[in-house]
XYZ file of C-alpha atoms in Angstrom:
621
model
C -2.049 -12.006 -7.862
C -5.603 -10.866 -8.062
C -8.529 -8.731 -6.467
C -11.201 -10.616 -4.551
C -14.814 -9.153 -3.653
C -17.817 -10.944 -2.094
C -21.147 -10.248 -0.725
C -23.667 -12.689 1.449
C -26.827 -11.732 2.444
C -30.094 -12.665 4.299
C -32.310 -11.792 1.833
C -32.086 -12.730 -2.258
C -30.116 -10.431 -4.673
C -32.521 -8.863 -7.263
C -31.469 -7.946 -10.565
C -30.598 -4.088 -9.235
C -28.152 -4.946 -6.284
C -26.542 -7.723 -8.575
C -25.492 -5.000 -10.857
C -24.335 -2.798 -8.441
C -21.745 -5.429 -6.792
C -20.837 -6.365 -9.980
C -19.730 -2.300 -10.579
C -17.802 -2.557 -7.437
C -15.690 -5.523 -9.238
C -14.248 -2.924 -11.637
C -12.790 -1.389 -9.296
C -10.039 -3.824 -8.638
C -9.426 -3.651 -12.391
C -6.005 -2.593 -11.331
C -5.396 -5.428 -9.134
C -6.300 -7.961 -11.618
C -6.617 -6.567 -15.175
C -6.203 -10.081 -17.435
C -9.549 -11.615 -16.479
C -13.119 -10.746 -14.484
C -15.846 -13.040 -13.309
C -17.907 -14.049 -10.702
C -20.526 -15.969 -9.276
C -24.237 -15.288 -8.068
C -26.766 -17.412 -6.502
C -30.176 -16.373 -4.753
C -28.154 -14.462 -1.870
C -24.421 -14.466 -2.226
C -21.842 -13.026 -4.489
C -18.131 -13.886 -5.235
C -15.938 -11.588 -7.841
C -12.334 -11.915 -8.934
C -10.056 -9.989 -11.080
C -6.865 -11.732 -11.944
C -3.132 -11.042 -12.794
C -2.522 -14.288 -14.611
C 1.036 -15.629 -13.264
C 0.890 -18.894 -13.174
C -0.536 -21.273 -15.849
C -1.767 -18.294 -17.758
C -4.848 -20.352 -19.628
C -8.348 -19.639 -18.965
C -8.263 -22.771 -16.967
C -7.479 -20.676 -13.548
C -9.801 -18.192 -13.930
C -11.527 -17.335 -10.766
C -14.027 -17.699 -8.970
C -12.838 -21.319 -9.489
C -15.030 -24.477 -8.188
C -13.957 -27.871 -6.693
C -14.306 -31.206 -9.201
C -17.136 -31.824 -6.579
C -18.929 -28.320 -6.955
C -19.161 -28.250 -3.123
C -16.514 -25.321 -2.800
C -15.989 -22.252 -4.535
C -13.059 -20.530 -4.039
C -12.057 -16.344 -4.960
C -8.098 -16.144 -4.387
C -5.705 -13.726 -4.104
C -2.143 -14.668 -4.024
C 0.839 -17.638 -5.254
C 1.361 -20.709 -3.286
C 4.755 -21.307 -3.484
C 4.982 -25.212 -2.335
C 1.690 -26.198 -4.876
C 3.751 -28.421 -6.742
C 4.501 -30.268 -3.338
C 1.129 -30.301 -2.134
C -0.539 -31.460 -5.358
C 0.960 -35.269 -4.222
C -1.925 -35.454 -1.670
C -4.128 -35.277 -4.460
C -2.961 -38.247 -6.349
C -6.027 -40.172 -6.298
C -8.041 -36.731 -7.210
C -8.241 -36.106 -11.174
C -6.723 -32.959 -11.912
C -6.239 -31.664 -14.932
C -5.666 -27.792 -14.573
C -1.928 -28.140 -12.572
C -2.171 -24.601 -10.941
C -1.903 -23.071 -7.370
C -5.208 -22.078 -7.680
C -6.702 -25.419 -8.601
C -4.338 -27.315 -6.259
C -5.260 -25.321 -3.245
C -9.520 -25.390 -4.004
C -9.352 -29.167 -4.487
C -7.143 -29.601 -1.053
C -9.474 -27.646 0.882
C -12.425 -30.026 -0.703
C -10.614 -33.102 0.712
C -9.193 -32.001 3.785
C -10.722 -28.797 4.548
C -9.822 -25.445 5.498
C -7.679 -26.091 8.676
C -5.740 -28.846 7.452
C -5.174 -26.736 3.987
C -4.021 -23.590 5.436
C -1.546 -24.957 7.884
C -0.038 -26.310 4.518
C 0.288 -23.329 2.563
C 3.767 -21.647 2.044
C 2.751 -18.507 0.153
C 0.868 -14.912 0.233
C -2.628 -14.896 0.287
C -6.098 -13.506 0.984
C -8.518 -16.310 0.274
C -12.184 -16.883 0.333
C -13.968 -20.151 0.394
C -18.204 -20.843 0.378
C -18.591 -23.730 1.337
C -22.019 -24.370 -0.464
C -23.532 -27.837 1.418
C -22.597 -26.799 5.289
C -23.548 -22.679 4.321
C -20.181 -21.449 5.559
C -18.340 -18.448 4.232
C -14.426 -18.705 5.140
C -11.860 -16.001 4.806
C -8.370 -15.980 5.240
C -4.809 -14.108 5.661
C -1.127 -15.163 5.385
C 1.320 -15.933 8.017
C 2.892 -12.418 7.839
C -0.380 -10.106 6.104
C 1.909 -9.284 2.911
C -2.202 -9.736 1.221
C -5.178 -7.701 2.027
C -8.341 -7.799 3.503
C -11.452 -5.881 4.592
C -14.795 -6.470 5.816
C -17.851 -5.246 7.167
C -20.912 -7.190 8.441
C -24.462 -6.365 10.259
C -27.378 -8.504 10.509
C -28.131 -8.657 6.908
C -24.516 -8.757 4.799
C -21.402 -9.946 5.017
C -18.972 -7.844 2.432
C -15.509 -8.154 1.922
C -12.864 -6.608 -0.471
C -9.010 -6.949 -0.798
C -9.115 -3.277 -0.981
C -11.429 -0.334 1.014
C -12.742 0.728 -2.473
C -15.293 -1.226 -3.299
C -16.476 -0.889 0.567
C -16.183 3.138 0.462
C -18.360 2.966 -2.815
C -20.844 0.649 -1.554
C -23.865 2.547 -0.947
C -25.462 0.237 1.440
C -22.491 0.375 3.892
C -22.534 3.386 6.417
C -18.748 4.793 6.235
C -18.466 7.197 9.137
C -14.492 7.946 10.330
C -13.312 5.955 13.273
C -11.305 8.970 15.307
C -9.425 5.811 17.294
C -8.006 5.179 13.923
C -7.136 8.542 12.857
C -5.275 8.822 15.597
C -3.292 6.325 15.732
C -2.905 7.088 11.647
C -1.370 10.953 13.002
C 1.020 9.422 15.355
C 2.461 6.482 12.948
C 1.834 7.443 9.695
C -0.420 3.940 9.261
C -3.440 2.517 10.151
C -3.242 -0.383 12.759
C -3.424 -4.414 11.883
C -6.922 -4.519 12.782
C -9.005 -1.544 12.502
C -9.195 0.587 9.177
C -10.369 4.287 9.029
C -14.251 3.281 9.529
C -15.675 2.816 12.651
C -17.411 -0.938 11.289
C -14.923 -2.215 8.569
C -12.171 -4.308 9.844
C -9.534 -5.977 8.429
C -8.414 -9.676 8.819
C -5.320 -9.995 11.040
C -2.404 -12.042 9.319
C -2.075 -15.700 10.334
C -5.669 -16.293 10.928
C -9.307 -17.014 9.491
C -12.738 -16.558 9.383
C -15.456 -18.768 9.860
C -19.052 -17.532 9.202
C -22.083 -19.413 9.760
C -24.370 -18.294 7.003
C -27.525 -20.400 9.132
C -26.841 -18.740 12.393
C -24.934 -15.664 11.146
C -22.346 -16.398 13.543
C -18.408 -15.145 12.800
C -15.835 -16.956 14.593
C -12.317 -16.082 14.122
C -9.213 -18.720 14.207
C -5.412 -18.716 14.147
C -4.079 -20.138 11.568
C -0.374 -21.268 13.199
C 0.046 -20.993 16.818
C 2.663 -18.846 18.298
C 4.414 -19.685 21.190
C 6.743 -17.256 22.814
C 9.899 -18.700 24.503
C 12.129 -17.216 26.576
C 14.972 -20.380 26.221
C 17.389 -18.849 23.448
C 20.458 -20.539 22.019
C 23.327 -19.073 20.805
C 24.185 -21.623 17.735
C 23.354 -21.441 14.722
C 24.121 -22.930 11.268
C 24.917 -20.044 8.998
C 24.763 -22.615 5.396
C 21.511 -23.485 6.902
C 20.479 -20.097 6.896
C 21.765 -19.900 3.342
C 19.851 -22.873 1.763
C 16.746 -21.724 3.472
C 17.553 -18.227 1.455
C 18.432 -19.888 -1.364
C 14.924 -22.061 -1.937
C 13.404 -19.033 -0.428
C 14.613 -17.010 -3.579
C 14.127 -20.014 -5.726
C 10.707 -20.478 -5.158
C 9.572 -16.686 -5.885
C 11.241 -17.280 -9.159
C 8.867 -19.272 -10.336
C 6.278 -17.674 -12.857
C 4.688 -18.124 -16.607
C 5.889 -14.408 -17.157
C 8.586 -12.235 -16.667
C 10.086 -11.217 -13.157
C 12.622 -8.603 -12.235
C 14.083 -7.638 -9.024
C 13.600 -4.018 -6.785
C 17.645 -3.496 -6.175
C 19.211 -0.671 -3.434
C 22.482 -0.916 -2.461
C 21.958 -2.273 0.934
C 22.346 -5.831 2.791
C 18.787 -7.298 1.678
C 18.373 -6.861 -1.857
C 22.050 -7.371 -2.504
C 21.652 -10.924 -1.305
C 18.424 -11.933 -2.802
C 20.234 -10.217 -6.178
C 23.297 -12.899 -6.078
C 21.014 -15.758 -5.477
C 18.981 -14.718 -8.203
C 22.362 -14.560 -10.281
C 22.921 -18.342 -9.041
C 20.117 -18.878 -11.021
C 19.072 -16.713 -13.645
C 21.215 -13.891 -15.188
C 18.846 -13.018 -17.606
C 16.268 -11.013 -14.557
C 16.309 -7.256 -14.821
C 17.094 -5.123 -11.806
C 15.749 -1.431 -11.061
C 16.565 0.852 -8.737
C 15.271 4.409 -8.159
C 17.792 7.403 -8.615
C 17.825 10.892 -7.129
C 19.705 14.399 -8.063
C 20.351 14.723 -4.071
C 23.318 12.433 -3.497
C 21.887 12.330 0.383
C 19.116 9.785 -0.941
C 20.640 8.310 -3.984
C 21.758 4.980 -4.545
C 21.337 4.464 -8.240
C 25.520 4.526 -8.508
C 26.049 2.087 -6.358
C 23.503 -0.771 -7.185
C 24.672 -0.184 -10.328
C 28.025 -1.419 -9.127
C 26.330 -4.497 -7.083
C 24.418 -5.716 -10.368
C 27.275 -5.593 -12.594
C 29.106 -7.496 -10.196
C 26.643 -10.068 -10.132
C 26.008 -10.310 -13.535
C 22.478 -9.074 -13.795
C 21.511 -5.414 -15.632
C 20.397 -2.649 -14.096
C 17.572 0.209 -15.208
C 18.056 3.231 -12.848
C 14.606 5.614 -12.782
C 15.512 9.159 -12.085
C 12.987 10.634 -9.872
C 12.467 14.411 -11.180
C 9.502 16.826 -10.811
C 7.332 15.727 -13.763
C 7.355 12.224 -12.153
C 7.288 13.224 -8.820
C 3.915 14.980 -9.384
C 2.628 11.846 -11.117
C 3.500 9.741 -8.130
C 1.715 12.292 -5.827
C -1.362 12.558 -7.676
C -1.589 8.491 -7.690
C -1.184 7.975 -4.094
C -4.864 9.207 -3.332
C -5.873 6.306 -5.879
C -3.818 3.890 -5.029
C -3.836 4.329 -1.469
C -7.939 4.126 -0.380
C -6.908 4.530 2.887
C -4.850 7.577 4.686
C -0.674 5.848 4.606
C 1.850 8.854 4.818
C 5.261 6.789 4.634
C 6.894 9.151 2.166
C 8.929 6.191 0.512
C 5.459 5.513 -1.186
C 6.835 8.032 -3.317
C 9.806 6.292 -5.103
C 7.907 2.801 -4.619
C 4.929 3.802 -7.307
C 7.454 5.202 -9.304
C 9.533 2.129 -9.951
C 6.481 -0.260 -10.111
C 4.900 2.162 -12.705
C 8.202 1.630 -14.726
C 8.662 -1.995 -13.825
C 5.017 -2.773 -14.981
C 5.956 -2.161 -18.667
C 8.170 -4.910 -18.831
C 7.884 -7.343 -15.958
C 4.412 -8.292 -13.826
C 6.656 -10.033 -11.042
C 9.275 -8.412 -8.886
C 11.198 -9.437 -6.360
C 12.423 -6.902 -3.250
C 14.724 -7.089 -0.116
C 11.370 -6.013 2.246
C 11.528 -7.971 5.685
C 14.838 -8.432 6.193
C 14.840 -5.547 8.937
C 12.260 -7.208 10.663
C 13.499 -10.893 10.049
C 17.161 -10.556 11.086
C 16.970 -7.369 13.375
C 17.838 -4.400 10.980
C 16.048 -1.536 12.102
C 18.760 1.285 14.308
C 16.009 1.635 16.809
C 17.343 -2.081 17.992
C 19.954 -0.724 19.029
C 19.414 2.622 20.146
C 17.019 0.417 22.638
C 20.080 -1.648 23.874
C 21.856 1.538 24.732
C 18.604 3.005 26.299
C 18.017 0.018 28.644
C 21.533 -0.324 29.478
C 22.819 4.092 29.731
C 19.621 5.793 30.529
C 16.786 3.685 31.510
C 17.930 3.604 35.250
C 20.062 6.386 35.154
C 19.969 8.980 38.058
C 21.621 11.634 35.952
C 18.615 11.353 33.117
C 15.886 14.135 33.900
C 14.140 16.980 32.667
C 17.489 19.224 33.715
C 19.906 17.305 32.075
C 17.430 16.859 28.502
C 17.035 20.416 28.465
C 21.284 20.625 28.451
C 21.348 18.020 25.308
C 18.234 19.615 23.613
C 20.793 23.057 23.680
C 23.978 20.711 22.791
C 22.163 19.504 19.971
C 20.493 22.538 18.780
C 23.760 23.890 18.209
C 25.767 20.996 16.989
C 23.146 20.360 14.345
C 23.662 23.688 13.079
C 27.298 23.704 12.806
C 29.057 22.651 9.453
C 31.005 19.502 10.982
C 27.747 18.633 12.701
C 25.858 19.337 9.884
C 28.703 16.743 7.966
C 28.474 14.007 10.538
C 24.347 13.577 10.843
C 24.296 13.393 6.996
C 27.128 10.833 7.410
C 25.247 8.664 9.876
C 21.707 9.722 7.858
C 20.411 11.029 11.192
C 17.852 13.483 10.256
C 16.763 16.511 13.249
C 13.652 14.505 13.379
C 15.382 11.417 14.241
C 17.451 13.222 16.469
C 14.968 14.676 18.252
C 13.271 11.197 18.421
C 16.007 9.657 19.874
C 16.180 12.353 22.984
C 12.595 12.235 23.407
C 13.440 8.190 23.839
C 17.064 7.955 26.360
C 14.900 10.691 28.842
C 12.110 8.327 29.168
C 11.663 5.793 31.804
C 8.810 3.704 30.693
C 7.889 1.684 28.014
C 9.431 3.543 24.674
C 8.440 1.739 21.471
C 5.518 3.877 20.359
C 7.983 6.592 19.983
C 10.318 4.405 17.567
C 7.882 5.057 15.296
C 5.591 8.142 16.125
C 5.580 11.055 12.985
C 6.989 13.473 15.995
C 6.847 14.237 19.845
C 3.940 17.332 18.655
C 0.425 16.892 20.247
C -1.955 14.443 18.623
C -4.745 16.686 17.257
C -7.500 14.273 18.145
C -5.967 12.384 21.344
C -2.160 12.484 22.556
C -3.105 9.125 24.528
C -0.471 6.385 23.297
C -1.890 3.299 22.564
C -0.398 0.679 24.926
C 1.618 -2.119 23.090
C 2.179 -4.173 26.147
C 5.330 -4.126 28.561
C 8.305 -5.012 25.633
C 10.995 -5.690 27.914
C 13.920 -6.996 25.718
C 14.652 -6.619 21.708
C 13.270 -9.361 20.334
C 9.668 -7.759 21.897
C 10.786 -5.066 19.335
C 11.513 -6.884 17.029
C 8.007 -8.943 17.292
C 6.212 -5.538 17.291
C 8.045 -4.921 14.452
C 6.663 -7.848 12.395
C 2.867 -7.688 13.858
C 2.484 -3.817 13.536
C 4.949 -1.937 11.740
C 5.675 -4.939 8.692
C 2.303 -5.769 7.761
C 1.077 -1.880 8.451
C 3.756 0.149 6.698
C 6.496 -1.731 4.673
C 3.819 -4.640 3.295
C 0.547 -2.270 2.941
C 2.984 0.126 0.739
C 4.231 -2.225 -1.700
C 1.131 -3.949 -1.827
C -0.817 -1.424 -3.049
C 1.746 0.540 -4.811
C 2.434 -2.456 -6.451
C -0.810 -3.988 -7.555
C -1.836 -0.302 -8.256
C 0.238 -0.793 -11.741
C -0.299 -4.826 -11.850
C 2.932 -5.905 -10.443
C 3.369 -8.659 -7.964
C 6.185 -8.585 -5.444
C 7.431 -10.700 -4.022
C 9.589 -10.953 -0.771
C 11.966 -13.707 -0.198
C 12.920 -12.778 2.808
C 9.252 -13.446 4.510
C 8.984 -16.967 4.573
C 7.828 -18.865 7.425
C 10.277 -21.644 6.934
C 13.364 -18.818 7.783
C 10.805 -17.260 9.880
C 10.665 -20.871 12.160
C 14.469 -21.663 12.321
C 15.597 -17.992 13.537
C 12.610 -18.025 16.365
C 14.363 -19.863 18.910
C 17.758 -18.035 18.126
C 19.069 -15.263 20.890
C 18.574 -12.220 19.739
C 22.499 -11.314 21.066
C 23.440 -13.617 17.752
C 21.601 -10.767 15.690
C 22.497 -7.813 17.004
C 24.115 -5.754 19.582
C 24.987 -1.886 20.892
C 27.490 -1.788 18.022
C 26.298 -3.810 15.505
C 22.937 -5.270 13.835
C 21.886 -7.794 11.123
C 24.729 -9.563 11.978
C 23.611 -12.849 9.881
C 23.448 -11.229 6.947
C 26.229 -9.065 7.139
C 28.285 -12.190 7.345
C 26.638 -13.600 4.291
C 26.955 -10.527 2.176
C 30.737 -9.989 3.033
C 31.011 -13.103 1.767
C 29.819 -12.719 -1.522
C 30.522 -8.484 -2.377
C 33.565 -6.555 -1.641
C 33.272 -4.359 1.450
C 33.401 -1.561 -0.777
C 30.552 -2.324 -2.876
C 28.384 -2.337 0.309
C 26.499 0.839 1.750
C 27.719 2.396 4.712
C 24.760 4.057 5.370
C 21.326 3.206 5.800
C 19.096 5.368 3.263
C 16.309 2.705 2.903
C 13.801 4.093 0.278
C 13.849 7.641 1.511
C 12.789 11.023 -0.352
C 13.741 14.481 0.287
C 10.764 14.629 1.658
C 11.378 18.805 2.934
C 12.111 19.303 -1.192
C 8.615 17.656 -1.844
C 6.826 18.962 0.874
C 7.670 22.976 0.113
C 6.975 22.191 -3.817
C 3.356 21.641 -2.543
C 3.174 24.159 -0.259
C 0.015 25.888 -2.018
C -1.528 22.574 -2.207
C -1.130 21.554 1.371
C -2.193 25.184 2.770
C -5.580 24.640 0.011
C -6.135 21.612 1.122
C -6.178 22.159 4.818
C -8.357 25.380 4.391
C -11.416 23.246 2.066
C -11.297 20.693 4.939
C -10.972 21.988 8.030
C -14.593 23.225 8.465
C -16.224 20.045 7.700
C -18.461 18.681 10.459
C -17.631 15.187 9.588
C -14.356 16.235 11.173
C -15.410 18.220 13.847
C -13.401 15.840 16.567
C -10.118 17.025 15.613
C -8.526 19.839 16.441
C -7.549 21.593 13.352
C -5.650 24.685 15.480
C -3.080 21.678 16.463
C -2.437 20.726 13.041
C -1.934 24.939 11.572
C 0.066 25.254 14.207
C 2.537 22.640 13.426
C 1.857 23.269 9.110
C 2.955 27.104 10.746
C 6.230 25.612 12.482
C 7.274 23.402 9.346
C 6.680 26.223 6.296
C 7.234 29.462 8.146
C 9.834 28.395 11.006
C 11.712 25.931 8.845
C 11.067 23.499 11.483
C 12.001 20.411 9.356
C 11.690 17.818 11.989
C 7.558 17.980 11.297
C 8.251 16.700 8.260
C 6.739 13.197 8.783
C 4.082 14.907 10.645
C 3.348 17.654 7.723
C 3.225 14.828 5.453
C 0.667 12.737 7.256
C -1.924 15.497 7.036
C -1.364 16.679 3.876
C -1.997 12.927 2.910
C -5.037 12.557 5.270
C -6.289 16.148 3.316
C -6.100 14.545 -0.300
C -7.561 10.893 0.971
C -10.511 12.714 2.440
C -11.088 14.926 -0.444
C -11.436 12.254 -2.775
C -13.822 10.250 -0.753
C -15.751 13.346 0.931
C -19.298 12.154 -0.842
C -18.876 8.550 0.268
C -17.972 9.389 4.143
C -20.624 9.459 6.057
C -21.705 11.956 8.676
């Protein structure tokens, strides 16, 4: 796993800009702190950093050339299958037996189209092409690696993180509000845009072709996706096994140690007894919290001991909690406010000191249908959706029901049962009284007005789950859940890995009905079957807690902080397109009403506040 960086220009480097870019290298130290190099000619740059993983000799280094010097390559990423794929280069002579080697030399004798349709892996990758004067870059199947660029008529620039972009002097870096929008409703920034008006970032499954003669930028998918609507009901549950099980097998495979990311649900459970299968001697670690509403320490504890493997629990308390917050500006160089960030840097920082792999259970929500907003939509579409008794009169009778029931003791007893928070709750009614299209609101911060635009960004006519479910894995996945442990993970050197996001399970569940994975009552039903297979029922979690925070806790701890922060901004004229009286009227509601279902909202300023504080001199006006 590594940092990549390039620039390619019309007119020749002189000795002043070639320092400058190589400045901007350092700053995915972090990303890739065993190794730095890179490679100039008249008018283009290429810089690496590497984690060393695989074949940890000097022989990998990057940027890396092809035994014919026509390609050089700057790579981010493992390729899982290399072994496989280095028996198409029989006749080549090979010495260096590495992904990174492996995957240069099969883009020099088949090229890039042929090569990527090949890979099974995670990867950002770019490739100059040095006798046709092409620049190529390109993005997984799923987006688990990043990457950014800009371009005008006289540079191409790319980075696997905004960093090096935001300090570039030569780019202009003014706020996109489109963005920032969209970043106050969901907490993220969307697949394609980032938070400047002319950076973009590469969408997963595809590549870039630029035409360093012509200037010309032509963008490619990498694997064509074909939607179906012929399901079948069968399936071969040992088939879904093996597929786990080389799945697993295959992210095992390093030159240093690995260790595993273990909560006491359904997904890392699994990939924890496969990895017991075949290695007992892999560490687990799990995060722990004093509030028993969020902690799982106790029981994953329980699920690695029954499996064999040790576990390392991390108590999250205030000295750490404050380190975590005051890393998530530098980690994070662009506005994310999902609050399990939190506990995610904190068990990277401590898995960094003794492992720099590390498997987790991310993706299996998305996979196998695990998310509870699957089937909250079942009963929407099937209760409420064409309901004559659902309108304004009859949400204004619940809002009152609930109001009161939330407030009670028993109530109070069941939501934290069921882990339904009031901003769930309220979610959820804002969701069965609406007749249209209701997946932005799955995943919108809260139903409060958007202080730059309260327009909802259309995501098509989703008609049936698995349209969820696809969303899901195209927005939410490669947004939220991969963009966190990416960068919370890289942030401390770690590379995780995620079993359950390969394109080979990916292909075989694709054509499966979604009624086989979950219904009204029930979800993740493949995996449920597996699991009660191979852990006592009791040893399972009842209840959903994902990687959650008591985020109300955190939030009033920095209550000084946020209120600072918010006054030293809000004047600024860079920002003068959103409404700041939206945003202290809802900070008002959460601190001095209690109203605890802003929380996510709260959050997502008060992370957008330290973001732009940090980067106020580079944003332009």
């Amino acid at each position: 796993m590594c940092g990549i960086i390039g620039s390619f220009n019309k007119k020749k480097l002189d000795d002043n800009k070639k320092k400058k870019l190589l400045d901007l290298v350092h700053l995915l130290k972090c990303r890739g702190p065993d190794n730095l190099d890179y490679y100039f000619d008249n008018k283009n740059f290429l810089g690496h950093t590497r984690l060393s993983i695989i074949d940890l000799s000097s022989n990998s280094n990057q940027p890396i050339h092809s035994n014919c010097k026509r390609f050089i390559m700057s790579f981010n990423g493992e390729i899982y299958n290399f072994k496989k794929l280095a028996s198409l280069l029989k006749d080549q002579n090979i010495v260096n037996f590495s992904d990174t080697k492996i995957l240069v030399e099969l883009i020099s004798k088949f090229g890039i189209e042929f090569t990527l349709l090949k890979l099974q892996g995670m990867f950002s990758i770019s490739v100059f092409d040095k006798k046709n004067n092409f620049l190529y870059l390109a993005r997984d199947f799923f987006g688990k690696k990043p990457l950014y660029y800009f371009h005008n008529n006289d540079q191409i620039f790319f980075s696997s993180t905004l960093s090096p972009i935001i300090k570039n002097s030569e780019i202009i870096k003014e706020i996109n509000p489109e963005t920032l929008s969209y970043y106050f409703n969901n907490g993220f920034c969307p697949t394609d845009k980032s938070i400047f008006k002319n950076v973009k970032k590469l969408m997963p499954n595809s590549y870039l072709q630029f035409n360093l003669n012509s200037w010309e930028l032509l963008q490619f998918e990498i694997h064509k996706k074909t939607k179906t609507n012929k399901f079948i009901n069968k399936f071969e549950l040992n088939k879904v096994e093996t597929l786990l099980i080389n799945s697993v097998e295959k992210r095992l495979i390093s030159d240093v140690p690995v260790s595993l990311l273990l909560s006491s649900g359904i997904d890392s459970a699994l990939v924890s007894y496969y990895i017991s299968q075949i290695n007992k001697n892999i560490d687990t670690y799990t995060v722990g919290f004093s509030n028993s509403l969020y902690d799982e320490s106790k029981d994953s504890k329980r699920i690695a001991k029954y499996f064999g493997l040790k576990n390392n629990t991390i108590m999250l308390d205030d000295q750490k909690l404050s380190k975590s917050l005051s890393d998530i500006a530098n980690a994070f160089d662009e506005p994310f406010a999902d609050s399990s960030q939190i506990p995610t840097m904190l068990i990277f920082n401590e898995v960094s000191k003794f492992s720099k792999v590390c498997l987790t259970g991310d993706g299996g929500d998305e996979i196998f249908f695990g998310y509870n907003r699957y089937q909250w939509f079942l009963i929407w579409k099937l209760f409420f959706k064409k309901n004559i008794l659902i309108n304004k009169f009859s949400k204004n009778f619940f809002k009152i029901f609930l109001n009161v029931f939330q407030k009670a003791k028993f109530g109070q007893k069941i939501l934290n049962k069921k882990n339904l928070t009031t901003n769930k709750l309220e979610k959820f009614l804002d969701i069965f009284f609406d007749k249209e299209n209701v997946y932005e609101k799955f995943l919108r911060t809260s139903s409060e007005k958007n202080p730059i635009s309260d327009n909802f960004k259309s995501f098509g006519n989703l008609v049936n789950v698995k349209d969820l479910r696809d969303h899901d894995i195209n927005n939410y996945l490669v947004n939220d859940i991969l963009t966190k442990v990416d960068r919370s993970s890289m942030f401390y050197s770690v590379e995780a890995r995620s079993p359950f996001l390969d394109k080979e399970i990916y292909d075989y569940l694709e054509n499966i009905s979604p009624d086989v994975h979950v219904s009204i009552f029930n979800r993740k039903k493949i995996l449920k079957n597996l699991i009660n297979q191979k852990l006592p029922k009791n040893l399972i979690s009842k209840s959903k807690k994902g990687f959650a925070v008591p985020l109300n806790d955190v939030l009033f701890s920095f209550y000084n902080d946020v209120i600072s922060d918010f006054h030293k901004i809000k004047n600024d004229d860079r920002l003068n397109f959103i409404n700041f009286n939206i945003i202290e009227g809802v900070i008002y509601k959460y601190f001095n009403n209690k109203d605890y279902k802003l929380s996510y909202q709260v959050w997502s300023y008060y992370v957008f506040f330290k973001w732009f504080k940090k980067y106020q001199h580079n944003i332009s006006g």
